[in-house]
DNA sequence: GTCTATAGTCGGATAGAC
DNA sequence: GTCTATCCGACTATAGAC
């Protein structure tokens, strides 16, 4: 902790400030102050404010890839040979149980703010974020859902369903204030994450049941 | 359109600018310019930047209450006498079919940005937003879910499930960029909204089936 | 690589004319 | 109610010392 390079200190401070205030709203002075380095070192390391912004996006993408990596790796292994619906179902549960922890964890809060803002008003940085971490995850989820449905679900339908499922997680990140107000929780700690995980697993079961049995779509 | 009072023009411009840039990031000069009035009229009408911000939150809350009103009214009517699970199920579908349109519509985009930002970093304005529109909706959803489950679902569990269900909608608003990238859509128009509505209705059916039959929770 | 100093722009608030 | 003029602070960028 004591010997973090200036470049990295700047990136961490940048993710925090840009996430809260946006590209325009954040100030390089404040970022530099938090990183305990003069403002002009931003020019030196990243060429300027926008360079720092893009570098922050790339840094987030690689950090997320690291965190989602273990779960994705496991799913890749389970799907090495074409999986049965039962195996796919297992894999789906695995991914979600893991993602709940990742998405709700305080360490990813700053990442989430940055990504959220970028989605609201996408710039060049969004491509970096999407290609870096989200695309494979969503594609894998969609493929699992299709398998579970015995391929009755169309490709587009399975992508849509993957998105709705991710939404069940997302709400606990992006609407945290409403979540706290509704549940009466004071924070989202380990006990609360378990409750969320159970509720979502329950929904997953229900949706998989219907998919596997063959509902009307 | 031609004769909108200055106060209202300022509110609309404020919602747009604050939603995109936040309280600090937005500039009263730019807001006033868009409202085609001098900056000092903000001082006159709202006392300053923060007064304008709070007024914008109140205005959003009442606009949302207007839009969600019809659906909520219908649900209230259906629940006048304690509803059967089948009636509750109908009501649930009704609310969601309506909310999909509301949440995804371009007119509410500015509202969504404002609320999103406020959730990420709640200020006094959040209370206004939550009490004004969200609370009753979430409470009604939770009550419907409980009824559907024959009261097997606990109060807290039903609130959590209401939140996960709202998440399925939310994702199409807050992660629009990812939605477009994943589906290949170029916009979320009427045809796309119908697909979303079908996918979510399908999930609802699945979850209600499980709830009504009595899953493990 | 790191820091200081400075130039030029734009921000919010306010006083006071009409 | 509406507008102009002005104050002062904060911002980004950059030149140049070490």
XYZ file of C-alpha atoms (C1' of nucleotides) in Angstrom:
470
model
C 0.000 0.000 0.000
C 2.863 2.294 0.806
C 4.580 2.045 -2.548
C 1.868 2.322 -5.161
C 3.210 3.952 -8.335
C 1.947 7.437 -9.166
C 0.307 6.141 -12.308
C -1.823 3.675 -10.383
C -2.675 6.124 -7.617
C -3.911 8.483 -10.298
C -6.004 5.753 -11.931
C -7.702 4.835 -8.667
C -8.432 8.420 -7.777
C -9.652 9.053 -11.329
C -12.105 6.142 -11.281
C -13.540 7.445 -8.046
C -13.874 11.062 -9.151
C -14.997 10.420 -12.724
C -17.517 7.886 -11.427
C -19.045 10.398 -9.070
C -18.831 13.555 -11.159
C -18.374 12.516 -14.760
C -15.720 13.535 -17.245
C -16.640 17.206 -17.161
C -17.629 17.431 -13.526
C -14.496 15.907 -12.061
C -11.484 18.124 -11.581
C -7.942 17.105 -12.365
C -6.817 19.184 -9.404
C -8.926 17.132 -7.020
C -7.852 13.855 -8.603
C -4.205 14.825 -8.363
C -4.674 15.966 -4.777
C -6.205 12.639 -3.802
C -3.391 10.797 -5.540
C -0.959 13.047 -3.688
C 0.832 14.234 -6.789
C 0.853 17.503 -8.710
C -1.767 18.068 -11.355
C 0.770 18.254 -14.110
C 1.706 14.614 -13.590
C -1.629 13.809 -15.227
C -0.373 15.528 -18.337
C 2.862 13.620 -18.070
C 1.341 10.149 -17.587
C -1.854 10.364 -19.607
C -1.561 13.412 -21.818
C -4.466 15.209 -20.152
C -7.900 14.776 -18.646
C -9.382 12.734 -21.483
C -6.402 10.446 -21.681
C -6.808 9.763 -17.985
C -10.497 9.034 -18.514
C -9.848 6.440 -21.202
C -7.054 4.877 -19.181
C -9.441 4.623 -16.239
C -11.979 2.796 -18.411
C -9.354 0.329 -19.576
C -8.209 -0.233 -16.033
C -11.770 -0.984 -14.931
C -12.278 -3.418 -17.788
C -9.205 -5.407 -16.843
C -10.049 -5.360 -13.133
C -13.528 -6.662 -13.842
C -12.180 -9.328 -16.141
C -9.990 -10.433 -13.241
C -12.898 -10.626 -10.841
C -15.355 -12.330 -13.156
C -12.572 -14.533 -14.481
C -12.803 -17.461 -12.039
C -16.547 -17.930 -12.570
C -16.270 -17.600 -16.340
C -13.387 -20.050 -16.385
C -15.467 -22.569 -14.506
C -18.347 -22.125 -16.922
C -16.016 -22.489 -19.883
C -14.790 -25.768 -18.429
C -18.322 -27.038 -17.838
C -19.210 -26.172 -21.402
C -16.093 -27.632 -22.995
C -18.238 -30.352 -24.492
C -21.789 -29.273 -25.310
C -23.551 -29.209 -21.950
C -26.821 -30.903 -21.107
C -29.641 -28.661 -19.874
C -28.991 -29.867 -16.334
C -25.314 -28.928 -16.519
C -26.188 -25.559 -18.058
C -28.597 -24.937 -15.238
C -25.894 -25.631 -12.715
C -23.518 -23.317 -14.506
C -26.132 -20.561 -14.542
C -26.625 -20.813 -10.805
C -22.891 -20.754 -10.315
C -22.396 -17.584 -12.301
C -25.171 -15.749 -10.538
C -24.195 -16.817 -7.054
C -20.734 -15.450 -7.818
C -21.897 -12.276 -9.527
C -24.139 -11.239 -6.647
C -21.091 -10.961 -4.440
C -19.080 -9.125 -7.069
C -21.761 -6.634 -8.002
C -22.751 -5.739 -4.484
C -19.264 -5.601 -2.993
C -18.081 -2.165 -1.876
C -14.832 -2.507 -3.826
C -16.692 -2.553 -7.104
C -18.852 0.425 -6.157
C -16.518 2.884 -7.841
C -16.366 0.728 -10.976
C -20.130 0.525 -11.064
C -20.527 4.284 -10.823
C -18.109 4.792 -13.680
C -19.766 2.203 -15.922
C -23.234 3.452 -15.122
C -22.339 6.958 -16.080
C -20.692 5.781 -19.230
C -23.851 3.901 -20.228
C -26.031 6.925 -19.614
C -23.930 8.871 -22.067
C -21.645 6.516 -23.940
C -18.313 7.749 -25.239
C -15.408 5.946 -26.782
C -14.701 4.437 -23.368
C -17.843 2.303 -23.478
C -16.435 0.097 -26.220
C -13.439 -0.608 -24.024
C -15.673 -1.555 -21.115
C -18.079 -3.673 -23.133
C -15.529 -5.639 -25.127
C -13.361 -6.095 -22.086
C -15.769 -7.769 -19.711
C -19.452 -7.612 -20.430
C -19.710 -9.153 -23.853
C -18.467 -12.625 -23.039
C -20.474 -12.812 -19.832
C -23.729 -11.910 -21.580
C -23.021 -14.228 -24.490
C -22.322 -17.124 -22.124
C -25.481 -16.488 -20.168
C -27.556 -16.399 -23.333
C -25.999 -19.640 -24.562
C -26.720 -21.342 -21.237
C -30.344 -20.210 -21.358
C -30.715 -21.576 -24.866
C -29.302 -24.907 -23.844
C -31.643 -25.096 -20.880
C -34.606 -24.469 -23.177
C -33.530 -27.354 -25.457
C -32.860 -24.668 -28.086
C -36.500 -23.681 -28.132
C -35.500 -20.156 -27.154
C -34.348 -18.070 -30.120
C -30.957 -16.390 -30.109
C -32.367 -12.921 -29.634
C -34.841 -14.117 -27.017
C -32.068 -15.769 -25.068
C -30.028 -12.562 -25.146
C -32.995 -10.597 -23.881
C -33.534 -13.064 -21.100
C -29.883 -12.856 -20.119
C -30.315 -9.094 -19.826
C -33.429 -9.349 -17.674
C -31.609 -11.774 -15.393
C -28.660 -9.423 -15.028
C -31.159 -6.714 -14.203
C -32.165 -8.616 -11.092
C -28.620 -8.167 -9.840
C -28.119 -4.675 -11.151
C -30.993 -3.211 -9.215
C -29.099 -3.812 -5.987
C -26.236 -1.746 -7.290
C -27.894 1.078 -9.206
C -30.942 1.556 -7.028
C -29.217 0.981 -3.735
C -30.912 3.926 -2.086
C -34.342 2.556 -3.019
C -33.282 -0.917 -1.888
C -32.296 0.371 1.534
C -35.464 2.436 1.859
C -37.679 -0.492 0.848
C -36.074 -3.207 2.931
C -35.218 -1.065 5.931
C -31.632 -2.331 5.738
C -28.942 0.036 6.882
C -26.321 -1.479 4.605
C -25.887 -4.338 2.200
C -23.558 -6.601 4.163
C -22.892 -10.326 4.125
C -26.247 -11.281 5.616
C -28.132 -9.112 3.155
C -26.154 -10.476 0.211
C -27.238 -13.961 1.256
C -30.863 -12.945 1.232
C -30.462 -11.391 -2.195
C -28.688 -14.481 -3.443
C -31.523 -16.702 -2.243
C -34.210 -14.556 -3.792
C -32.435 -14.460 -7.128
C -31.639 -18.175 -7.078
C -35.326 -18.778 -6.479
C -36.259 -16.677 -9.510
C -33.650 -18.495 -11.564
C -35.127 -21.849 -10.580
C -38.579 -20.699 -11.582
C -37.422 -19.372 -14.940
C -35.331 -22.455 -15.677
C -38.213 -24.746 -14.788
C -40.417 -23.006 -17.294
C -37.693 -22.892 -19.908
C -36.850 -26.570 -19.562
C -40.480 -27.665 -19.529
C -41.090 -25.576 -22.637
C -43.395 -22.647 -22.020
C -44.839 -20.796 -24.955
C -41.530 -19.323 -26.006
C -45.527 25.014 -26.363
C -45.105 28.663 -27.198
C -46.204 30.024 -23.860
C -44.522 27.894 -21.225
C -43.847 29.911 -18.064
C -40.233 30.701 -17.254
C -40.436 28.620 -14.093
C -41.393 25.495 -16.010
C -38.873 26.075 -18.784
C -36.211 26.315 -16.107
C -37.393 23.089 -14.456
C -37.275 21.144 -17.710
C -33.854 22.428 -18.613
C -32.654 21.757 -15.068
C -33.805 18.128 -15.088
C -31.947 17.587 -18.322
C -28.706 19.253 -17.240
C -28.636 17.980 -13.663
C -29.452 14.481 -14.923
C -26.513 14.502 -17.294
C -23.950 16.377 -15.239
C -25.047 16.239 -11.619
C -25.601 19.039 -9.143
C -21.998 20.217 -9.232
C -21.304 19.499 -12.875
C -24.275 21.310 -14.334
C -24.003 25.049 -14.848
C -26.782 27.478 -14.048
C -25.623 29.579 -16.972
C -26.204 26.701 -19.396
C -29.548 25.833 -17.818
C -30.691 29.431 -18.068
C -29.475 29.637 -21.650
C -31.483 26.547 -22.616
C -34.536 27.965 -20.865
C -33.947 31.206 -22.744
C -33.916 33.377 -19.655
C -31.173 35.178 -17.749
C -29.279 33.272 -15.090
C -30.493 35.567 -12.356
C -34.060 34.334 -12.864
C -32.910 31.102 -11.220
C -32.120 33.114 -8.117
C -35.482 34.801 -8.378
C -37.591 31.670 -8.829
C -35.678 29.102 -6.812
C -33.227 30.980 -4.616
C -30.185 29.465 -6.293
C -28.730 26.313 -7.762
C -29.652 23.993 -4.910
C -33.180 25.302 -4.717
C -33.546 24.583 -8.416
C -32.202 21.077 -7.871
C -34.734 20.269 -5.172
C -37.560 21.779 -7.200
C -36.503 19.614 -10.141
C -36.696 16.498 -7.937
C -40.183 17.430 -6.769
C -41.265 18.068 -10.312
C -40.014 14.645 -11.396
C -41.794 12.948 -8.511
C -45.114 14.481 -9.463
C -44.651 13.763 -13.171
C -43.893 10.129 -12.430
C -46.858 9.885 -10.116
C -48.977 11.126 -13.025
C -47.598 8.531 -15.402
C -47.742 5.577 -13.043
C -51.082 6.802 -11.734
C -53.438 5.018 -14.120
C -51.849 1.607 -13.556
C -51.689 2.068 -9.798
C -55.310 3.213 -9.748
C -56.362 0.085 -11.569
C -54.429 -2.079 -9.146
C -55.959 -0.268 -6.204
C -59.398 -0.981 -7.629
C -58.601 -4.660 -8.166
C -57.387 -4.904 -4.591
C -60.271 -3.017 -3.026
C -61.430 -6.260 -1.471
C -58.632 -8.698 -0.619
C -57.658 -10.202 -3.972
C -57.364 -13.895 -4.761
C -53.973 -15.087 -5.993
C -55.361 -15.222 -9.530
C -56.510 -11.601 -9.373
C -53.192 -10.544 -7.857
C -51.405 -12.276 -10.674
C -53.431 -10.385 -13.213
C -52.722 -7.123 -11.466
C -49.011 -7.874 -11.447
C -48.976 -8.460 -15.178
C -50.899 -5.273 -15.687
C -48.473 -3.162 -13.739
C -45.451 -4.549 -15.512
C -46.898 -4.338 -18.991
C -47.571 -0.677 -18.271
C -44.247 0.059 -16.592
C -42.192 -1.332 -19.468
C -43.591 1.368 -21.699
C -43.090 4.070 -19.100
C -39.549 3.143 -18.184
C -38.266 2.742 -21.707
C -40.014 5.755 -23.234
C -37.718 8.555 -24.379
C -39.730 11.154 -22.466
C -38.746 9.588 -19.165
C -35.073 9.347 -20.123
C -34.230 12.645 -18.470
C -36.123 11.659 -15.323
C -34.274 8.364 -15.209
C -30.882 10.024 -15.471
C -31.736 12.367 -12.635
C -33.041 9.603 -10.367
C -30.137 7.329 -11.168
C -27.640 9.957 -10.239
C -29.516 10.744 -7.085
C -29.421 7.075 -6.057
C -25.713 6.836 -6.662
C -25.157 9.673 -4.241
C -28.372 10.382 -2.360
C -29.089 13.876 -1.100
C -32.177 15.377 0.452
C -33.827 15.144 -2.961
C -33.979 11.352 -2.803
C -36.581 11.406 -0.065
C -38.778 13.558 -2.272
C -38.406 11.122 -5.163
C -38.910 7.992 -3.106
C -41.928 9.144 -1.113
C -43.472 10.694 -4.174
C -43.668 7.735 -6.484
C -41.533 4.710 -5.754
C -42.698 3.727 -2.315
C -46.294 2.929 -3.109
C -45.397 1.092 -6.298
C -42.906 -1.158 -4.535
C -45.230 -1.755 -1.599
C -48.076 -2.729 -3.946
C -45.856 -5.096 -5.884
C -44.674 -6.760 -2.690
C -48.241 -7.141 -1.444
C -49.321 -8.713 -4.734
C -46.443 -11.179 -4.599
C -47.381 -12.151 -1.072
C -50.958 -12.758 -2.075
C -49.882 -14.869 -5.019
C -47.775 -17.012 -2.700
C -50.773 -17.600 -0.394
C -48.848 -15.583 2.206
C -46.067 -18.136 2.280
C -43.623 -15.432 1.258
C -42.429 -13.323 4.191
C -42.820 -9.551 4.132
C -39.138 -8.912 3.612
C -38.863 -11.690 1.025
C -41.737 -10.231 -0.919
C -40.104 -6.805 -0.900
C -36.861 -8.294 -2.182
C -38.686 -10.096 -4.932
C -40.448 -6.899 -5.926
C -37.042 -5.277 -6.261
C -35.609 -8.080 -8.397
C -38.650 -7.840 -10.661
C -38.220 -4.092 -11.070
C -34.608 -4.800 -11.908
C -35.707 -6.684 -14.994
C -37.194 -3.450 -16.282
C -34.506 -1.161 -15.005
C -31.749 -2.850 -16.934
C -33.276 -1.610 -20.169
C -33.024 1.930 -18.945
C -29.759 2.062 -17.039
C -27.746 -0.303 -19.199
C -29.173 0.822 -22.499
C -25.781 0.923 -24.161
C -25.125 -2.695 -23.185
C -28.637 -3.673 -24.281
C -28.080 -2.179 -27.728
C -24.654 -3.779 -28.048
C -25.963 -7.191 -26.990
C -29.128 -7.302 -29.060
C -27.793 -5.467 -32.076
C -30.756 -3.090 -31.900
C -30.191 0.428 -33.102
C -32.844 1.864 -30.814
C -35.496 0.744 -28.377
C -38.648 1.500 -30.302
C -42.158 0.080 -30.239
C -41.200 -3.301 -31.703
C -38.339 -3.697 -29.252
C -40.527 -2.713 -26.314
C -42.921 -5.486 -27.304
C -40.131 -8.031 -27.263
C -39.011 -6.814 -23.868
C -42.556 -6.943 -22.600
C -42.950 -10.537 -23.753
C -39.685 -11.647 -22.218
C -40.522 -10.055 -18.880
C -44.099 -11.364 -18.898
C -42.651 -14.801 -19.466
C -40.378 -14.437 -16.460
C -43.279 -13.172 -14.397
C -45.349 -16.219 -15.335
C -42.541 -18.513 -14.310
C -42.000 -16.797 -10.987
C -45.719 -16.640 -10.218
C -46.143 -20.318 -11.072
C -43.485 -21.226 -8.573
C -44.811 -18.823 -5.978
C -48.384 -20.063 -6.280
C -47.393 -23.736 -6.267
C -45.280 -23.118 -3.174
C -41.566 -23.440 -3.776
C -39.152 -23.636 -0.879
C -39.661 -20.033 0.119
C 9.720 11.945 -13.343
C 8.233 15.482 -10.358
C 6.874 19.974 -9.135
C 5.826 25.490 -9.270
C 3.941 29.356 -11.514
C 0.966 31.439 -14.518
C -2.287 32.367 -18.400
C -6.873 32.258 -19.871
C -11.636 30.464 -19.348
C -15.859 29.678 -17.051
C -18.345 28.922 -12.796
C -22.210 30.923 -9.086
C -23.824 34.754 -6.589
C -25.440 39.318 -6.244
C -26.552 44.381 -6.807
C -29.399 47.263 -8.992
C -31.835 49.160 -13.418
C -36.197 48.633 -15.700
C -40.725 39.470 -13.079
C -36.952 40.184 -16.109
C -32.425 41.496 -17.390
C -27.199 43.628 -17.332
C -22.922 44.145 -15.121
C -19.547 42.674 -12.059
C -16.970 40.135 -8.339
C -14.303 36.378 -7.068
C -13.157 31.695 -6.965
C -12.085 27.234 -9.463
C -11.049 25.154 -13.538
C -7.536 23.061 -17.541
C -3.457 23.515 -19.824
C 1.230 24.633 -20.346
C 5.976 26.424 -19.837
C 9.909 25.612 -17.576
C 12.855 24.685 -13.076
C 14.832 20.793 -10.712
